Short mmCIF file of N, CA and C in Angstrom, two decimals:
data_model
loop_
_atom_site.label_atom_id
_atom_site.label_comp_id
_atom_site.label_asym_id
_atom_site.label_seq_id
_atom_site.Cartn_x
_atom_site.Cartn_y
_atom_site.Cartn_z
N UNK A 1 167.82 154.17 116.49
CA UNK A 1 167.86 154.87 115.20
C UNK A 1 167.98 153.84 114.08
N UNK A 2 167.02 153.86 113.17
CA UNK A 2 166.99 152.87 112.10
C UNK A 2 167.97 153.22 110.99
N UNK A 3 168.79 152.22 110.60
CA UNK A 3 169.71 152.40 109.47
C UNK A 3 169.30 151.43 108.35
N UNK A 4 169.92 151.58 107.20
CA UNK A 4 169.64 150.69 106.08
C UNK A 4 169.98 149.25 106.45
N UNK A 5 169.18 148.32 105.98
CA UNK A 5 169.50 146.90 106.18
C UNK A 5 170.61 146.46 105.25
N UNK A 6 170.61 147.01 104.03
CA UNK A 6 171.62 146.60 103.05
C UNK A 6 171.87 147.71 102.05
N UNK A 7 173.02 147.60 101.40
CA UNK A 7 173.36 148.55 100.35
C UNK A 7 174.13 147.81 99.26
N UNK A 8 173.88 148.17 98.02
CA UNK A 8 174.64 147.63 96.91
C UNK A 8 175.86 148.51 96.69
N UNK A 9 177.03 147.91 96.60
CA UNK A 9 178.28 148.67 96.48
C UNK A 9 178.99 148.29 95.18
N UNK A 10 179.13 149.27 94.31
CA UNK A 10 179.85 149.05 93.05
C UNK A 10 181.11 149.90 93.09
N UNK A 11 182.27 149.22 93.08
CA UNK A 11 183.55 149.90 93.23
C UNK A 11 184.19 149.47 94.53
N UNK A 12 185.08 148.48 94.44
CA UNK A 12 185.69 147.92 95.65
C UNK A 12 187.20 148.16 95.68
N UNK A 13 187.59 149.36 95.20
CA UNK A 13 188.98 149.79 95.35
C UNK A 13 189.21 150.18 96.81
N UNK A 14 190.27 150.90 97.07
CA UNK A 14 190.61 151.26 98.46
C UNK A 14 189.49 152.03 99.12
N UNK A 15 189.00 153.09 98.46
CA UNK A 15 187.94 153.92 99.06
C UNK A 15 186.63 153.14 99.18
N UNK A 16 186.26 152.43 98.12
CA UNK A 16 185.01 151.68 98.12
C UNK A 16 184.99 150.59 99.17
N UNK A 17 186.09 149.83 99.25
CA UNK A 17 186.17 148.75 100.23
C UNK A 17 186.11 149.31 101.65
N UNK A 18 186.85 150.40 101.90
CA UNK A 18 186.90 150.95 103.26
C UNK A 18 185.57 151.54 103.70
N UNK A 19 184.87 152.20 102.80
CA UNK A 19 183.55 152.72 103.19
C UNK A 19 182.56 151.57 103.36
N UNK A 20 182.77 150.48 102.59
CA UNK A 20 181.96 149.28 102.77
C UNK A 20 182.19 148.66 104.14
N UNK A 21 183.45 148.59 104.57
CA UNK A 21 183.78 148.06 105.89
C UNK A 21 183.18 148.93 107.00
N UNK A 22 183.22 150.24 106.80
CA UNK A 22 182.62 151.18 107.75
C UNK A 22 181.11 150.93 107.87
N UNK A 23 180.45 150.79 106.73
CA UNK A 23 179.01 150.51 106.72
C UNK A 23 178.72 149.18 107.41
N UNK A 24 179.53 148.18 107.10
CA UNK A 24 179.35 146.85 107.68
C UNK A 24 179.47 146.88 109.19
N UNK A 25 180.47 147.61 109.70
CA UNK A 25 180.66 147.72 111.14
C UNK A 25 179.47 148.38 111.83
N UNK A 26 178.71 149.14 111.05
CA UNK A 26 177.55 149.84 111.60
C UNK A 26 176.22 149.17 111.25
N UNK A 27 176.30 147.87 110.95
CA UNK A 27 175.09 147.06 110.84
C UNK A 27 174.45 146.97 109.48
N UNK A 28 175.13 147.46 108.43
CA UNK A 28 174.57 147.42 107.07
C UNK A 28 175.15 146.21 106.33
N UNK A 29 174.28 145.38 105.77
CA UNK A 29 174.73 144.25 104.95
C UNK A 29 175.20 144.78 103.60
N UNK A 30 176.36 144.31 103.15
CA UNK A 30 176.94 144.78 101.90
C UNK A 30 176.79 143.74 100.81
N UNK A 31 176.27 144.19 99.67
CA UNK A 31 176.22 143.36 98.47
C UNK A 31 177.07 144.07 97.43
N UNK A 32 178.24 143.49 97.14
CA UNK A 32 179.22 144.17 96.31
C UNK A 32 179.41 143.55 94.94
N UNK A 33 179.86 144.40 94.01
CA UNK A 33 180.13 143.94 92.64
C UNK A 33 181.61 144.07 92.33
N UNK A 34 182.16 143.03 91.68
CA UNK A 34 183.49 143.08 91.09
C UNK A 34 183.57 142.01 90.01
N UNK A 35 184.35 142.29 88.97
CA UNK A 35 184.50 141.31 87.88
C UNK A 35 185.16 140.02 88.34
N UNK A 36 186.00 140.13 89.37
CA UNK A 36 186.79 138.99 89.81
C UNK A 36 186.16 138.29 91.01
N UNK A 37 185.82 137.03 90.82
CA UNK A 37 185.28 136.22 91.92
C UNK A 37 186.33 136.05 93.02
N UNK A 38 187.60 135.91 92.61
CA UNK A 38 188.69 135.73 93.58
C UNK A 38 188.82 136.97 94.47
N UNK A 39 188.73 138.16 93.86
CA UNK A 39 188.84 139.39 94.65
C UNK A 39 187.67 139.50 95.63
N UNK A 40 186.49 139.12 95.19
CA UNK A 40 185.32 139.16 96.07
C UNK A 40 185.51 138.23 97.27
N UNK A 41 186.08 137.06 97.02
CA UNK A 41 186.31 136.11 98.11
C UNK A 41 187.35 136.66 99.10
N UNK A 42 188.38 137.32 98.58
CA UNK A 42 189.41 137.91 99.45
C UNK A 42 188.82 139.04 100.29
N UNK A 43 188.04 139.90 99.65
CA UNK A 43 187.44 141.04 100.35
C UNK A 43 186.46 140.57 101.43
N UNK A 44 185.73 139.53 101.13
CA UNK A 44 184.72 139.01 102.07
C UNK A 44 185.34 138.68 103.43
N UNK A 45 186.59 138.21 103.42
CA UNK A 45 187.26 137.82 104.67
C UNK A 45 187.47 139.00 105.61
N UNK A 46 187.47 140.22 105.06
CA UNK A 46 187.72 141.41 105.88
C UNK A 46 186.47 141.96 106.55
N UNK A 47 185.31 141.48 106.12
CA UNK A 47 184.06 142.05 106.63
C UNK A 47 183.60 141.37 107.91
N UNK A 48 183.24 142.21 108.89
CA UNK A 48 182.73 141.69 110.16
C UNK A 48 181.27 141.27 110.02
N UNK A 49 180.56 141.97 109.13
CA UNK A 49 179.14 141.67 108.92
C UNK A 49 178.93 140.88 107.64
N UNK A 50 177.70 140.86 107.20
CA UNK A 50 177.33 140.07 106.03
C UNK A 50 177.81 140.75 104.74
N UNK A 51 178.48 139.96 103.90
CA UNK A 51 178.94 140.45 102.60
C UNK A 51 178.62 139.41 101.54
N UNK A 52 177.94 139.85 100.49
CA UNK A 52 177.66 138.98 99.35
C UNK A 52 178.30 139.59 98.11
N UNK A 53 179.04 138.80 97.36
CA UNK A 53 179.71 139.30 96.17
C UNK A 53 179.05 138.82 94.89
N UNK A 54 179.02 139.70 93.89
CA UNK A 54 178.42 139.38 92.59
C UNK A 54 179.38 139.80 91.48
N UNK A 55 179.50 138.95 90.47
CA UNK A 55 180.34 139.28 89.31
C UNK A 55 179.50 139.79 88.14
N UNK A 56 178.19 139.87 88.34
CA UNK A 56 177.27 140.37 87.32
C UNK A 56 176.44 141.49 87.95
N UNK A 57 176.48 142.68 87.34
CA UNK A 57 175.78 143.84 87.92
C UNK A 57 174.27 143.60 87.98
N UNK A 58 173.72 142.98 86.95
CA UNK A 58 172.27 142.71 86.96
C UNK A 58 171.88 141.80 88.12
N UNK A 59 172.72 140.81 88.40
CA UNK A 59 172.45 139.92 89.54
C UNK A 59 172.48 140.70 90.85
N UNK A 60 173.44 141.62 90.97
CA UNK A 60 173.51 142.46 92.16
C UNK A 60 172.22 143.25 92.34
N UNK A 61 171.80 143.94 91.28
CA UNK A 61 170.60 144.77 91.34
C UNK A 61 169.37 143.93 91.68
N UNK A 62 169.25 142.78 91.05
CA UNK A 62 168.07 141.93 91.26
C UNK A 62 168.02 141.30 92.65
N UNK A 63 169.16 141.25 93.33
CA UNK A 63 169.20 140.65 94.67
C UNK A 63 169.15 141.68 95.79
N UNK A 64 168.87 142.93 95.44
CA UNK A 64 168.69 143.97 96.46
C UNK A 64 167.21 144.14 96.74
N UNK A 65 166.87 144.29 98.02
CA UNK A 65 165.47 144.50 98.39
C UNK A 65 165.05 145.92 98.02
N UNK A 66 163.77 146.10 97.71
CA UNK A 66 163.25 147.39 97.26
C UNK A 66 162.74 148.20 98.45
N UNK A 67 162.86 149.54 98.39
CA UNK A 67 163.58 150.32 97.37
C UNK A 67 165.08 150.13 97.51
N UNK A 68 165.74 149.94 96.39
CA UNK A 68 167.17 149.65 96.38
C UNK A 68 168.00 150.91 96.64
N UNK A 69 169.13 150.71 97.30
CA UNK A 69 170.11 151.79 97.47
C UNK A 69 171.44 151.26 96.97
N UNK A 70 172.00 151.97 95.98
CA UNK A 70 173.27 151.55 95.38
C UNK A 70 174.29 152.67 95.51
N UNK A 71 175.45 152.34 96.08
CA UNK A 71 176.53 153.30 96.25
C UNK A 71 177.61 153.03 95.21
N UNK A 72 177.93 154.05 94.41
CA UNK A 72 178.98 153.93 93.41
C UNK A 72 180.26 154.55 93.95
N UNK A 73 181.34 153.78 93.93
CA UNK A 73 182.66 154.28 94.33
C UNK A 73 183.63 153.97 93.19
N UNK A 74 183.29 154.50 92.02
CA UNK A 74 184.08 154.25 90.81
C UNK A 74 184.71 155.55 90.34
N UNK A 75 185.71 155.49 89.44
CA UNK A 75 186.34 156.72 88.95
C UNK A 75 185.32 157.68 88.34
N UNK A 76 185.58 158.97 88.51
CA UNK A 76 184.64 159.99 88.02
C UNK A 76 184.63 160.07 86.50
N UNK A 77 183.67 160.81 85.98
CA UNK A 77 183.57 161.02 84.54
C UNK A 77 182.84 159.89 83.83
N UNK A 78 183.41 159.44 82.71
CA UNK A 78 182.75 158.43 81.88
C UNK A 78 182.50 157.11 82.62
N UNK A 79 183.45 156.61 83.45
CA UNK A 79 183.16 155.36 84.16
C UNK A 79 181.90 155.44 85.03
N UNK A 80 181.73 156.56 85.75
CA UNK A 80 180.54 156.74 86.58
C UNK A 80 179.29 156.80 85.71
N UNK A 81 179.36 157.58 84.64
CA UNK A 81 178.21 157.71 83.73
C UNK A 81 177.84 156.36 83.12
N UNK A 82 178.85 155.58 82.72
CA UNK A 82 178.59 154.28 82.10
C UNK A 82 177.89 153.33 83.07
N UNK A 83 178.35 153.31 84.33
CA UNK A 83 177.72 152.42 85.31
C UNK A 83 176.29 152.86 85.59
N UNK A 84 176.08 154.17 85.71
CA UNK A 84 174.72 154.68 85.96
C UNK A 84 173.79 154.27 84.83
N UNK A 85 174.25 154.43 83.59
CA UNK A 85 173.41 154.07 82.44
C UNK A 85 173.12 152.58 82.43
N UNK A 86 174.11 151.78 82.79
CA UNK A 86 173.94 150.33 82.77
C UNK A 86 172.94 149.86 83.82
N UNK A 87 173.05 150.39 85.05
CA UNK A 87 172.18 149.89 86.12
C UNK A 87 170.80 150.54 86.13
N UNK A 88 170.69 151.74 85.56
CA UNK A 88 169.41 152.45 85.64
C UNK A 88 168.30 151.72 84.90
N UNK A 89 168.67 150.95 83.87
CA UNK A 89 167.66 150.19 83.13
C UNK A 89 167.08 149.06 83.97
N UNK A 90 167.81 148.65 85.01
CA UNK A 90 167.34 147.55 85.88
C UNK A 90 166.61 148.07 87.11
N UNK A 91 166.69 149.39 87.35
CA UNK A 91 166.12 149.94 88.57
C UNK A 91 164.68 150.38 88.38
N UNK A 92 164.02 150.69 89.50
CA UNK A 92 162.61 151.06 89.49
C UNK A 92 162.40 152.38 90.22
N UNK A 93 161.19 152.88 90.13
CA UNK A 93 160.84 154.14 90.79
C UNK A 93 161.18 154.09 92.28
N UNK A 94 161.77 155.17 92.77
CA UNK A 94 162.15 155.36 94.18
C UNK A 94 163.43 154.64 94.59
N UNK A 95 164.07 153.87 93.69
CA UNK A 95 165.40 153.36 93.98
C UNK A 95 166.37 154.55 94.05
N UNK A 96 167.51 154.35 94.71
CA UNK A 96 168.47 155.43 94.92
C UNK A 96 169.85 155.04 94.43
N UNK A 97 170.47 155.93 93.65
CA UNK A 97 171.88 155.79 93.27
C UNK A 97 172.64 156.91 93.96
N UNK A 98 173.70 156.53 94.70
CA UNK A 98 174.57 157.51 95.35
C UNK A 98 175.92 157.47 94.65
N UNK A 99 176.36 158.61 94.12
CA UNK A 99 177.69 158.69 93.53
C UNK A 99 178.64 159.23 94.60
N UNK A 100 179.45 158.32 95.17
CA UNK A 100 180.39 158.71 96.22
C UNK A 100 181.80 158.94 95.70
N UNK A 101 181.95 158.98 94.37
CA UNK A 101 183.26 159.25 93.78
C UNK A 101 183.55 160.74 93.77
N UNK A 102 184.70 161.10 93.28
CA UNK A 102 185.12 162.51 93.27
C UNK A 102 184.67 163.16 91.96
N UNK A 103 183.37 163.18 91.72
CA UNK A 103 182.84 163.64 90.45
C UNK A 103 182.82 165.16 90.33
N UNK A 104 182.88 165.64 89.09
CA UNK A 104 182.70 167.07 88.81
C UNK A 104 181.23 167.39 89.04
N UNK A 105 180.96 168.50 89.71
CA UNK A 105 179.59 168.79 90.13
C UNK A 105 178.60 168.92 88.97
N UNK A 106 179.05 169.41 87.82
CA UNK A 106 178.13 169.52 86.68
C UNK A 106 177.77 168.14 86.12
N UNK A 107 178.69 167.18 86.22
CA UNK A 107 178.37 165.80 85.84
C UNK A 107 177.27 165.25 86.74
N UNK A 108 177.36 165.57 88.03
CA UNK A 108 176.33 165.10 88.98
C UNK A 108 174.98 165.72 88.66
N UNK A 109 174.98 166.99 88.26
CA UNK A 109 173.72 167.64 87.86
C UNK A 109 173.11 166.90 86.67
N UNK A 110 173.95 166.61 85.68
CA UNK A 110 173.46 165.92 84.48
C UNK A 110 172.97 164.51 84.80
N UNK A 111 173.74 163.78 85.63
CA UNK A 111 173.32 162.42 85.99
C UNK A 111 172.02 162.43 86.78
N UNK A 112 171.88 163.39 87.68
CA UNK A 112 170.65 163.49 88.46
C UNK A 112 169.43 163.77 87.61
N UNK A 113 169.59 164.68 86.66
CA UNK A 113 168.47 165.04 85.77
C UNK A 113 168.09 163.85 84.89
N UNK A 114 169.09 163.12 84.38
CA UNK A 114 168.82 161.95 83.54
C UNK A 114 168.06 160.89 84.32
N UNK A 115 168.45 160.66 85.58
CA UNK A 115 167.76 159.65 86.39
C UNK A 115 166.38 160.11 86.82
N UNK A 116 166.22 161.42 86.96
CA UNK A 116 164.92 161.98 87.33
C UNK A 116 163.86 161.61 86.30
N UNK A 117 164.26 161.54 85.04
CA UNK A 117 163.32 161.18 83.98
C UNK A 117 162.79 159.76 84.17
N UNK A 118 163.60 158.92 84.85
CA UNK A 118 163.21 157.53 85.11
C UNK A 118 162.63 157.35 86.52
N UNK A 119 162.46 158.50 87.22
CA UNK A 119 161.93 158.50 88.60
C UNK A 119 162.83 157.73 89.57
N UNK A 120 164.13 157.75 89.26
CA UNK A 120 165.14 157.16 90.15
C UNK A 120 165.83 158.31 90.89
N UNK A 121 165.97 158.18 92.19
CA UNK A 121 166.59 159.23 92.99
C UNK A 121 168.11 159.17 92.86
N UNK A 122 168.73 160.34 92.83
CA UNK A 122 170.18 160.44 92.71
C UNK A 122 170.74 161.34 93.80
N UNK A 123 171.87 160.91 94.35
CA UNK A 123 172.58 161.72 95.34
C UNK A 123 174.04 161.82 94.90
N UNK A 124 174.54 163.06 94.80
CA UNK A 124 175.95 163.29 94.54
C UNK A 124 176.63 163.54 95.88
N UNK A 125 177.47 162.63 96.32
CA UNK A 125 178.00 162.67 97.68
C UNK A 125 179.51 162.86 97.71
N UNK A 126 179.95 164.00 98.22
CA UNK A 126 181.37 164.22 98.43
C UNK A 126 181.83 163.49 99.68
N UNK A 127 182.99 162.84 99.58
CA UNK A 127 183.55 162.08 100.70
C UNK A 127 184.98 162.56 100.93
N UNK A 128 185.27 163.05 102.14
CA UNK A 128 186.59 163.59 102.43
C UNK A 128 187.24 162.84 103.60
N UNK A 129 188.54 162.64 103.48
CA UNK A 129 189.27 161.98 104.55
C UNK A 129 190.15 160.85 104.06
N UNK A 130 190.11 160.61 102.74
CA UNK A 130 190.94 159.56 102.17
C UNK A 130 190.55 158.18 102.67
N UNK A 131 191.48 157.23 102.52
CA UNK A 131 191.15 155.85 102.87
C UNK A 131 190.92 155.66 104.37
N UNK A 132 191.67 156.41 105.20
CA UNK A 132 191.47 156.32 106.65
C UNK A 132 190.09 156.86 107.03
N UNK A 133 189.73 157.97 106.41
CA UNK A 133 188.41 158.56 106.68
C UNK A 133 187.30 157.64 106.25
N UNK A 134 187.43 157.07 105.06
CA UNK A 134 186.39 156.16 104.56
C UNK A 134 186.19 154.99 105.53
N UNK A 135 187.29 154.51 106.09
CA UNK A 135 187.23 153.35 106.99
C UNK A 135 186.67 153.71 108.37
N UNK A 136 187.11 154.86 108.90
CA UNK A 136 186.80 155.18 110.30
C UNK A 136 185.86 156.35 110.50
N UNK A 137 185.52 157.05 109.42
CA UNK A 137 184.60 158.17 109.53
C UNK A 137 185.00 159.33 108.66
N UNK A 138 184.39 159.47 107.48
CA UNK A 138 184.72 160.59 106.59
C UNK A 138 183.82 161.80 106.87
N UNK A 139 184.26 162.94 106.37
CA UNK A 139 183.35 164.08 106.27
C UNK A 139 182.53 163.86 105.00
N UNK A 140 181.22 164.03 105.11
CA UNK A 140 180.31 163.69 104.01
C UNK A 140 179.50 164.92 103.61
N UNK A 141 179.44 165.17 102.30
CA UNK A 141 178.69 166.29 101.76
C UNK A 141 177.65 165.75 100.78
N UNK A 142 176.40 165.79 101.17
CA UNK A 142 175.31 165.14 100.42
C UNK A 142 174.56 166.16 99.57
N UNK A 143 174.57 165.95 98.26
CA UNK A 143 173.79 166.79 97.35
C UNK A 143 172.59 166.01 96.85
N UNK A 144 171.41 166.57 97.02
CA UNK A 144 170.19 165.83 96.67
C UNK A 144 169.11 166.80 96.19
N UNK A 145 168.08 166.25 95.60
CA UNK A 145 166.95 167.08 95.18
C UNK A 145 165.66 166.62 95.86
N UNK A 146 165.39 165.32 95.82
CA UNK A 146 164.17 164.81 96.45
C UNK A 146 164.45 164.45 97.91
N UNK A 147 163.40 164.29 98.68
CA UNK A 147 163.54 163.96 100.10
C UNK A 147 164.31 162.65 100.27
N UNK A 148 165.23 162.65 101.24
CA UNK A 148 166.03 161.45 101.53
C UNK A 148 165.33 160.65 102.62
N UNK A 149 165.23 159.33 102.40
CA UNK A 149 164.62 158.47 103.42
C UNK A 149 165.39 158.56 104.73
N UNK A 150 164.67 158.46 105.84
CA UNK A 150 165.29 158.60 107.15
C UNK A 150 166.34 157.53 107.41
N UNK A 151 166.08 156.27 106.98
CA UNK A 151 167.06 155.21 107.24
C UNK A 151 168.36 155.47 106.49
N UNK A 152 168.27 156.05 105.28
CA UNK A 152 169.48 156.39 104.52
C UNK A 152 170.21 157.56 105.17
N UNK A 153 169.45 158.57 105.56
CA UNK A 153 170.05 159.73 106.23
C UNK A 153 170.76 159.29 107.52
N UNK A 154 170.11 158.43 108.28
CA UNK A 154 170.71 157.93 109.52
C UNK A 154 171.98 157.14 109.25
N UNK A 155 171.96 156.33 108.19
CA UNK A 155 173.12 155.51 107.85
C UNK A 155 174.32 156.38 107.51
N UNK A 156 174.12 157.37 106.66
CA UNK A 156 175.22 158.25 106.27
C UNK A 156 175.75 159.05 107.47
N UNK A 157 174.84 159.48 108.34
CA UNK A 157 175.25 160.20 109.55
C UNK A 157 176.05 159.30 110.47
N UNK A 158 175.63 158.03 110.59
CA UNK A 158 176.29 157.09 111.49
C UNK A 158 177.73 156.81 111.08
N UNK A 159 177.99 156.69 109.77
CA UNK A 159 179.35 156.35 109.33
C UNK A 159 180.26 157.57 109.21
N UNK A 160 179.71 158.77 109.38
CA UNK A 160 180.52 159.98 109.20
C UNK A 160 181.46 160.21 110.38
N UNK A 161 182.45 161.08 110.17
CA UNK A 161 183.37 161.48 111.24
C UNK A 161 182.59 162.18 112.35
N UNK A 162 183.16 162.16 113.55
CA UNK A 162 182.47 162.75 114.70
C UNK A 162 183.35 163.81 115.37
N UNK A 163 182.74 164.94 115.70
CA UNK A 163 183.34 165.91 116.62
C UNK A 163 182.31 166.03 117.74
N UNK A 164 181.82 167.23 118.00
CA UNK A 164 180.69 167.34 118.92
C UNK A 164 179.39 167.04 118.19
N UNK A 165 179.50 166.84 116.88
CA UNK A 165 178.34 166.45 116.07
C UNK A 165 178.82 165.61 114.89
N UNK A 166 177.87 165.07 114.14
CA UNK A 166 178.21 164.30 112.95
C UNK A 166 178.76 165.23 111.87
N UNK A 167 179.86 164.82 111.23
CA UNK A 167 180.48 165.65 110.18
C UNK A 167 179.82 165.34 108.84
N UNK A 168 178.59 165.79 108.70
CA UNK A 168 177.82 165.56 107.48
C UNK A 168 176.94 166.77 107.22
N UNK A 169 176.82 167.12 105.94
CA UNK A 169 175.94 168.22 105.55
C UNK A 169 175.05 167.77 104.41
N UNK A 170 173.82 168.28 104.40
CA UNK A 170 172.85 167.97 103.35
C UNK A 170 172.52 169.26 102.60
N UNK A 171 172.73 169.23 101.27
CA UNK A 171 172.62 170.44 100.47
C UNK A 171 171.73 170.18 99.26
N UNK A 172 170.86 171.13 98.97
CA UNK A 172 169.92 170.95 97.87
C UNK A 172 170.62 171.11 96.52
N UNK A 173 170.36 170.18 95.63
CA UNK A 173 170.96 170.21 94.30
C UNK A 173 171.82 168.98 94.07
N UNK A 174 171.61 168.30 92.96
CA UNK A 174 172.34 167.06 92.67
C UNK A 174 173.85 167.24 92.72
N UNK A 175 174.34 168.40 92.28
CA UNK A 175 175.78 168.62 92.21
C UNK A 175 176.36 169.36 93.40
N UNK A 176 175.51 169.76 94.36
CA UNK A 176 176.00 170.64 95.43
C UNK A 176 176.99 169.95 96.36
N UNK A 177 176.78 168.65 96.64
CA UNK A 177 177.72 167.92 97.49
C UNK A 177 179.11 167.88 96.89
N UNK A 178 179.17 167.59 95.58
CA UNK A 178 180.46 167.54 94.91
C UNK A 178 181.05 168.94 94.69
N UNK A 179 180.19 169.94 94.56
CA UNK A 179 180.70 171.32 94.46
C UNK A 179 181.39 171.72 95.76
N UNK A 180 180.74 171.42 96.90
CA UNK A 180 181.32 171.77 98.20
C UNK A 180 182.62 170.99 98.43
N UNK A 181 182.65 169.74 97.99
CA UNK A 181 183.89 168.95 98.09
C UNK A 181 185.01 169.60 97.28
N UNK A 182 184.67 170.14 96.11
CA UNK A 182 185.66 170.80 95.27
C UNK A 182 186.22 172.05 95.97
N UNK A 183 185.34 172.84 96.56
CA UNK A 183 185.78 174.03 97.31
C UNK A 183 186.64 173.61 98.50
N UNK A 184 186.18 172.59 99.19
CA UNK A 184 186.91 172.02 100.34
C UNK A 184 188.33 171.63 99.93
N UNK A 185 188.47 170.95 98.79
CA UNK A 185 189.79 170.53 98.31
C UNK A 185 190.66 171.74 97.98
N UNK A 186 190.06 172.76 97.38
CA UNK A 186 190.81 173.97 97.03
C UNK A 186 191.39 174.63 98.27
N UNK A 187 190.58 174.73 99.33
CA UNK A 187 191.05 175.33 100.59
C UNK A 187 192.13 174.45 101.22
N UNK A 188 191.88 173.14 101.23
CA UNK A 188 192.83 172.20 101.84
C UNK A 188 194.20 172.29 101.18
N UNK A 189 194.23 172.27 99.85
CA UNK A 189 195.51 172.27 99.14
C UNK A 189 196.20 173.63 99.24
N UNK A 190 195.42 174.72 99.33
CA UNK A 190 196.01 176.05 99.54
C UNK A 190 196.68 176.10 100.91
N UNK A 191 196.04 175.52 101.91
CA UNK A 191 196.62 175.51 103.25
C UNK A 191 197.89 174.64 103.28
N UNK A 192 197.85 173.50 102.60
CA UNK A 192 199.04 172.64 102.54
C UNK A 192 200.20 173.37 101.86
N UNK A 193 199.91 174.10 100.80
CA UNK A 193 200.94 174.87 100.10
C UNK A 193 201.50 175.95 101.00
N UNK A 194 200.61 176.61 101.75
CA UNK A 194 201.04 177.67 102.65
C UNK A 194 201.97 177.13 103.74
N UNK A 195 201.60 175.97 104.30
CA UNK A 195 202.44 175.34 105.34
C UNK A 195 203.81 174.97 104.74
N UNK A 196 203.79 174.41 103.53
CA UNK A 196 205.03 174.00 102.87
C UNK A 196 205.92 175.22 102.59
N UNK A 197 205.31 176.30 102.08
CA UNK A 197 206.08 177.51 101.77
C UNK A 197 206.67 178.13 103.04
N UNK A 198 205.86 178.13 104.11
CA UNK A 198 206.31 178.70 105.38
C UNK A 198 207.48 177.90 105.94
N UNK A 199 207.36 176.57 105.84
CA UNK A 199 208.43 175.67 106.33
C UNK A 199 209.72 175.92 105.55
#
């Protein structure tokens, strides 16, 4: 089963780093961005596979093979929008931006439509399981509009949590993945409250 050869990763906090390590363990070369060269050097020591660090986003984008795939693991809202606007000017037709942050689903709809005008593919991806899940296998909710390349689909399925099947769903609509994640969170926290009240 063919997976991505490489992915650009912007956002190397706990969730971003752990999902990067998960991808690396599954044969994907990681090219990551951070303002701090020292942090990049520290993070590189944790990777079993190939990791290249960049302190300039344009350098990161220019060093990705085409069609590029970039995963954003940055705070939702304006930070995500700002990064998308910054990198989209450097991207080309058929490149892919995946927003793996905890974004509001309507923001994902707007970001997807804006990138569509530039013929750049957008995926709003809900990720559940916290830092342990990101590292060892999260539940993944993929919201998309255009057809997803098989190597990307395989990659996301490979890093997802496992039961008798891969814990991943593909849903039509830029914001649908994040919408389902929002519903998922609502149910989860209601159950936690119920357990706490019962106790």
